[in-house]
mmCIF file of C-alpha atoms and ligand atoms in Angstrom:
data_model
loop_
_atom_site.group_PDB
_atom_site.id
_atom_site.type_symbol
_atom_site.label_atom_id
_atom_site.label_comp_id
_atom_site.label_asym_id
_atom_site.label_seq_id
_atom_site.Cartn_x
_atom_site.Cartn_y
_atom_site.Cartn_z
ATOM 1 C CA MET D 1390 -19.732 -0.863 -16.446
ATOM 2 C CA GLN D 1391 -16.154 -1.957 -16.904
ATOM 3 C CA ILE D 1392 -13.061 -0.704 -15.208
ATOM 4 C CA THR D 1393 -11.018 1.417 -17.842
ATOM 5 C CA LYS D 1394 -8.858 4.814 -17.297
ATOM 6 C CA ASN D 1395 -10.779 7.395 -15.623
ATOM 7 C CA THR D 1396 -13.328 5.285 -13.963
ATOM 8 C CA VAL D 1397 -13.612 5.105 -10.240
ATOM 9 C CA ALA D 1398 -14.096 1.606 -9.003
ATOM 10 C CA GLN D 1399 -14.734 0.163 -5.355
ATOM 11 C CA PHE D 1400 -13.599 -3.113 -4.683
ATOM 12 C CA HIS D 1401 -13.465 -5.529 -1.456
ATOM 13 C CA TYR D 1402 -10.230 -7.433 -1.124
ATOM 14 C CA THR D 1403 -8.491 -10.101 0.921
ATOM 15 C CA LEU D 1404 -4.929 -10.116 0.614
ATOM 16 C CA THR D 1405 -2.571 -13.083 1.470
ATOM 17 C CA ASN D 1406 0.745 -14.316 0.611
ATOM 18 C CA THR D 1407 1.725 -17.562 -1.269
ATOM 19 C CA GLN D 1408 1.625 -19.517 1.887
ATOM 20 C CA GLY D 1409 -2.151 -18.494 2.333
ATOM 21 C CA GLU D 1410 -1.152 -16.147 5.476
ATOM 22 C CA LEU D 1411 -3.719 -13.345 5.771
ATOM 23 C CA LEU D 1412 -1.966 -9.986 5.523
ATOM 24 C CA ASP D 1413 -4.729 -7.534 4.979
ATOM 25 C CA SER D 1414 -8.389 -7.193 4.079
ATOM 26 C CA SER D 1415 -11.151 -4.948 3.479
ATOM 27 C CA LYS D 1416 -14.040 -6.886 4.455
ATOM 28 C CA ASP D 1417 -14.565 -5.129 8.181
ATOM 29 C CA ARG D 1418 -14.214 -1.645 6.655
ATOM 30 C CA ALA D 1419 -15.666 0.249 3.426
ATOM 31 C CA PRO D 1420 -14.438 -1.213 0.120
ATOM 32 C CA LEU D 1421 -11.448 0.453 -1.543
ATOM 33 C CA LEU D 1422 -12.105 3.235 -3.771
ATOM 34 C CA TYR D 1423 -9.911 4.260 -6.356
ATOM 35 C CA LEU D 1424 -9.139 5.922 -9.556
ATOM 36 C CA HIS D 1425 -8.148 3.826 -12.127
ATOM 37 C CA GLY D 1426 -5.362 4.593 -14.532
ATOM 38 C CA HIS D 1427 -3.564 6.694 -12.303
ATOM 39 C CA SER D 1428 -1.186 4.624 -10.497
ATOM 40 C CA ALA D 1429 -3.006 4.619 -7.323
ATOM 41 C CA LEU D 1430 -2.557 0.985 -6.806
ATOM 42 C CA ILE D 1431 0.456 -1.348 -7.391
ATOM 43 C CA SER D 1432 0.809 -1.759 -11.070
ATOM 44 C CA GLY D 1433 0.033 -5.440 -11.209
ATOM 45 C CA LEU D 1434 -3.222 -5.094 -9.455
ATOM 46 C CA GLU D 1435 -4.311 -2.133 -11.821
ATOM 47 C CA ASN D 1436 -3.271 -4.250 -14.725
ATOM 48 C CA GLN D 1437 -5.705 -7.060 -13.752
ATOM 49 C CA LEU D 1438 -8.462 -4.811 -12.696
ATOM 50 C CA GLU D 1439 -8.594 -3.645 -16.072
ATOM 51 C CA GLY D 1440 -11.747 -4.620 -17.948
ATOM 52 C CA LYS D 1441 -13.323 -6.137 -14.839
ATOM 53 C CA SER D 1442 -17.220 -5.310 -14.013
ATOM 54 C CA SER D 1443 -19.337 -4.537 -11.313
ATOM 55 C CA GLY D 1444 -20.157 -7.671 -9.248
ATOM 56 C CA GLU D 1445 -17.120 -9.760 -10.638
ATOM 57 C CA LYS D 1446 -15.164 -11.992 -8.517
ATOM 58 C CA PHE D 1447 -11.566 -13.046 -9.290
ATOM 59 C CA VAL D 1448 -7.993 -13.871 -7.944
ATOM 60 C CA ALA D 1449 -5.134 -11.748 -8.745
ATOM 61 C CA GLU D 1450 -1.740 -13.274 -8.475
ATOM 62 C CA ILE D 1451 1.092 -10.660 -8.450
ATOM 63 C CA LYS D 1452 4.682 -11.147 -8.601
ATOM 64 C CA SER D 1453 6.961 -9.017 -6.201
ATOM 65 C CA GLU D 1454 8.349 -6.950 -8.910
ATOM 66 C CA ASP D 1455 4.727 -5.905 -9.895
ATOM 67 C CA ALA D 1456 3.885 -5.330 -6.281
ATOM 68 C CA TYR D 1457 6.276 -3.701 -3.829
ATOM 69 C CA GLY D 1458 9.407 -4.631 -5.517
ATOM 70 C CA ASP D 1459 12.291 -6.452 -4.410
ATOM 71 C CA TYR D 1460 13.953 -6.440 -0.839
ATOM 72 C CA ASN D 1461 16.641 -4.145 -1.083
ATOM 73 C CA GLU D 1462 19.513 -4.508 1.505
ATOM 74 C CA GLU D 1463 20.629 -0.850 0.950
ATOM 75 C CA LEU D 1464 17.547 0.340 2.717
ATOM 76 C CA VAL D 1465 18.764 -1.052 5.949
ATOM 77 C CA HIS D 1466 20.887 1.464 7.841
ATOM 78 C CA ILE D 1467 22.495 1.366 11.185
ATOM 79 C CA VAL D 1468 22.079 4.791 12.832
ATOM 80 C CA PRO D 1469 23.149 6.130 16.119
ATOM 81 C CA LYS D 1470 20.245 6.082 19.048
ATOM 82 C CA ASN D 1471 20.950 9.622 20.002
ATOM 83 C CA GLY D 1472 20.003 10.786 16.598
ATOM 84 C CA PHE D 1473 16.153 10.083 17.799
ATOM 85 C CA GLN D 1474 14.294 12.810 19.700
ATOM 86 C CA ASN D 1475 12.693 11.594 22.954
ATOM 87 C CA ASP D 1476 9.195 12.867 22.610
ATOM 88 C CA GLY D 1477 7.700 11.975 25.972
ATOM 89 C CA ASP D 1478 7.221 8.637 27.249
ATOM 90 C CA GLU D 1479 7.518 6.314 23.992
ATOM 91 C CA GLN D 1480 10.817 4.558 24.191
ATOM 92 C CA LEU D 1481 12.318 3.457 21.043
ATOM 93 C CA ALA D 1482 11.885 -0.542 20.842
ATOM 94 C CA GLU D 1483 12.446 -3.272 18.116
ATOM 95 C CA GLY D 1484 9.496 -3.713 16.025
ATOM 96 C CA MET D 1485 8.418 -0.179 16.569
ATOM 97 C CA GLN D 1486 7.794 2.146 13.197
ATOM 98 C CA VAL D 1487 9.482 5.483 13.091
ATOM 99 C CA GLN D 1488 9.226 8.502 10.760
ATOM 100 C CA VAL D 1489 12.612 9.334 9.139
ATOM 101 C CA ASP D 1490 13.882 12.187 7.039
ATOM 102 C CA THR D 1491 15.602 10.706 3.884
ATOM 103 C CA ASN D 1492 16.886 12.237 0.531
ATOM 104 C CA ASN D 1493 13.575 11.330 -0.848
ATOM 105 C CA GLY D 1494 11.592 13.131 1.871
ATOM 106 C CA MET D 1495 9.849 11.502 4.999
ATOM 107 C CA ALA D 1496 9.622 7.660 5.245
ATOM 108 C CA VAL D 1497 8.656 5.137 7.456
ATOM 109 C CA ALA D 1498 11.135 2.791 8.634
ATOM 110 C CA LEU D 1499 10.900 -0.398 10.793
ATOM 111 C CA VAL D 1500 13.059 -0.835 13.907
ATOM 112 C CA THR D 1501 14.509 -4.134 13.314
ATOM 113 C CA LYS D 1502 17.210 -4.026 16.177
ATOM 114 C CA ILE D 1503 18.649 -2.122 19.156
ATOM 115 C CA GLU D 1504 22.242 -2.899 20.243
ATOM 116 C CA GLY D 1505 23.797 -0.641 22.433
ATOM 117 C CA GLU D 1506 23.943 2.699 20.714
ATOM 118 C CA ASP D 1507 23.156 0.864 17.281
ATOM 119 C CA VAL D 1508 19.719 1.102 15.852
ATOM 120 C CA THR D 1509 18.868 -0.797 12.531
ATOM 121 C CA LEU D 1510 16.430 0.734 10.494
ATOM 122 C CA ASP D 1511 14.865 -1.084 7.656
ATOM 123 C CA LEU D 1512 12.974 1.284 5.167
ATOM 124 C CA ASN D 1513 11.798 -1.410 2.800
ATOM 125 C CA HIS D 1514 7.979 -1.631 2.347
ATOM 126 C CA PRO D 1515 6.704 -4.584 4.893
ATOM 127 C CA LEU D 1516 5.505 -6.258 1.584
ATOM 128 C CA SER D 1517 8.695 -5.846 -0.256
ATOM 129 C CA GLY D 1518 9.800 -9.384 -2.102
ATOM 130 C CA MET D 1519 6.735 -10.917 -1.329
ATOM 131 C CA ASP D 1520 4.657 -12.398 -4.282
ATOM 132 C CA LEU D 1521 0.749 -11.430 -3.309
ATOM 133 C CA LYS D 1522 -2.657 -12.832 -3.928
ATOM 134 C CA PHE D 1523 -5.680 -10.705 -3.748
ATOM 135 C CA ASP D 1524 -9.247 -12.152 -3.677
ATOM 136 C CA ILE D 1525 -11.194 -9.495 -5.122
ATOM 137 C CA GLU D 1526 -14.947 -8.619 -5.478
ATOM 138 C CA ILE D 1527 -15.933 -5.414 -7.533
ATOM 139 C CA MET D 1528 -18.534 -3.623 -5.673
ATOM 140 C CA ASP D 1529 -19.003 -0.677 -8.147
ATOM 141 C CA VAL D 1530 -17.723 1.036 -11.083
ATOM 142 C CA ARG D 1531 -18.755 4.579 -12.610
ATOM 143 C CA MET D 1532 -17.002 7.351 -14.634
ATOM 144 C CA ALA D 1533 -14.910 9.751 -12.645
ATOM 145 C CA THR D 1534 -15.883 13.230 -12.404
ATOM 146 C CA ALA D 1535 -13.745 15.904 -14.143
ATOM 147 C CA GLU D 1536 -12.582 17.031 -10.982
ATOM 148 C CA GLU D 1537 -11.431 13.667 -9.715
ATOM 149 C CA ILE D 1538 -9.348 13.355 -13.036
ATOM 150 C CA GLU D 1539 -8.131 16.773 -12.599
ATOM 151 C CA HIS D 1540 -6.960 15.815 -9.001
ATOM 152 C CA GLY D 1541 -5.758 12.414 -10.142
ATOM 153 C CA HIS D 1542 -7.555 10.416 -7.356
ATOM 154 C CA ALA D 1543 -11.009 9.350 -6.412
ATOM 155 C CA HIS D 1544 -13.201 11.433 -4.039
ATOM 156 C CA GLY D 1545 -15.462 9.542 -1.523
ATOM 157 C CA GLU D 1546 -19.089 9.376 -1.247
ATOM 158 C CA GLY D 1547 -19.623 12.830 0.172
ATOM 159 C CA GLY D 1548 -16.955 14.170 -1.939
ATOM 160 C CA HIS D 1549 -14.377 16.577 -0.757
ATOM 161 C CA GLN D 1550 -12.354 19.850 -1.900
ATOM 162 C CA HIS D 1551 -8.566 20.103 -1.920
HETATM 163 ZN ZN1 ZN G 2541 -9.662 15.775 -4.633
#
């Protein structure tokens, strides 16, 4: 069976950048399960999965604009340190990820610098501005259930209600 709109596919992947550095892999966990054609994945990856079949292995090379977009300097903000709640013993530190309230709701930001009372937050996706390479093996393709299509996402092995 081929991957087309409203099929549910499962695949293993190994993600590297163009320098060949490992960024992520599904090999030590269950394969990724998703509903095709509902923008569950980055557009460049869904486009290349279209028409692939169970058992197929291929390499998808994806430009940053079809992955997580360009790095955007406007998503870097300097905010005062006293704006952070001190919840318990976790000290604010460079390299830490924090939840921030933005105009578009809650987002994850990376603390890139702390200088005196100035905290630099970077709201870019960690993979923004990067061309990506996915090594993919399709494990399973099936028709989505009516419920999955209605929800707009795949349901796991045991199914779930929400
Ligand atoms: Zn659901």
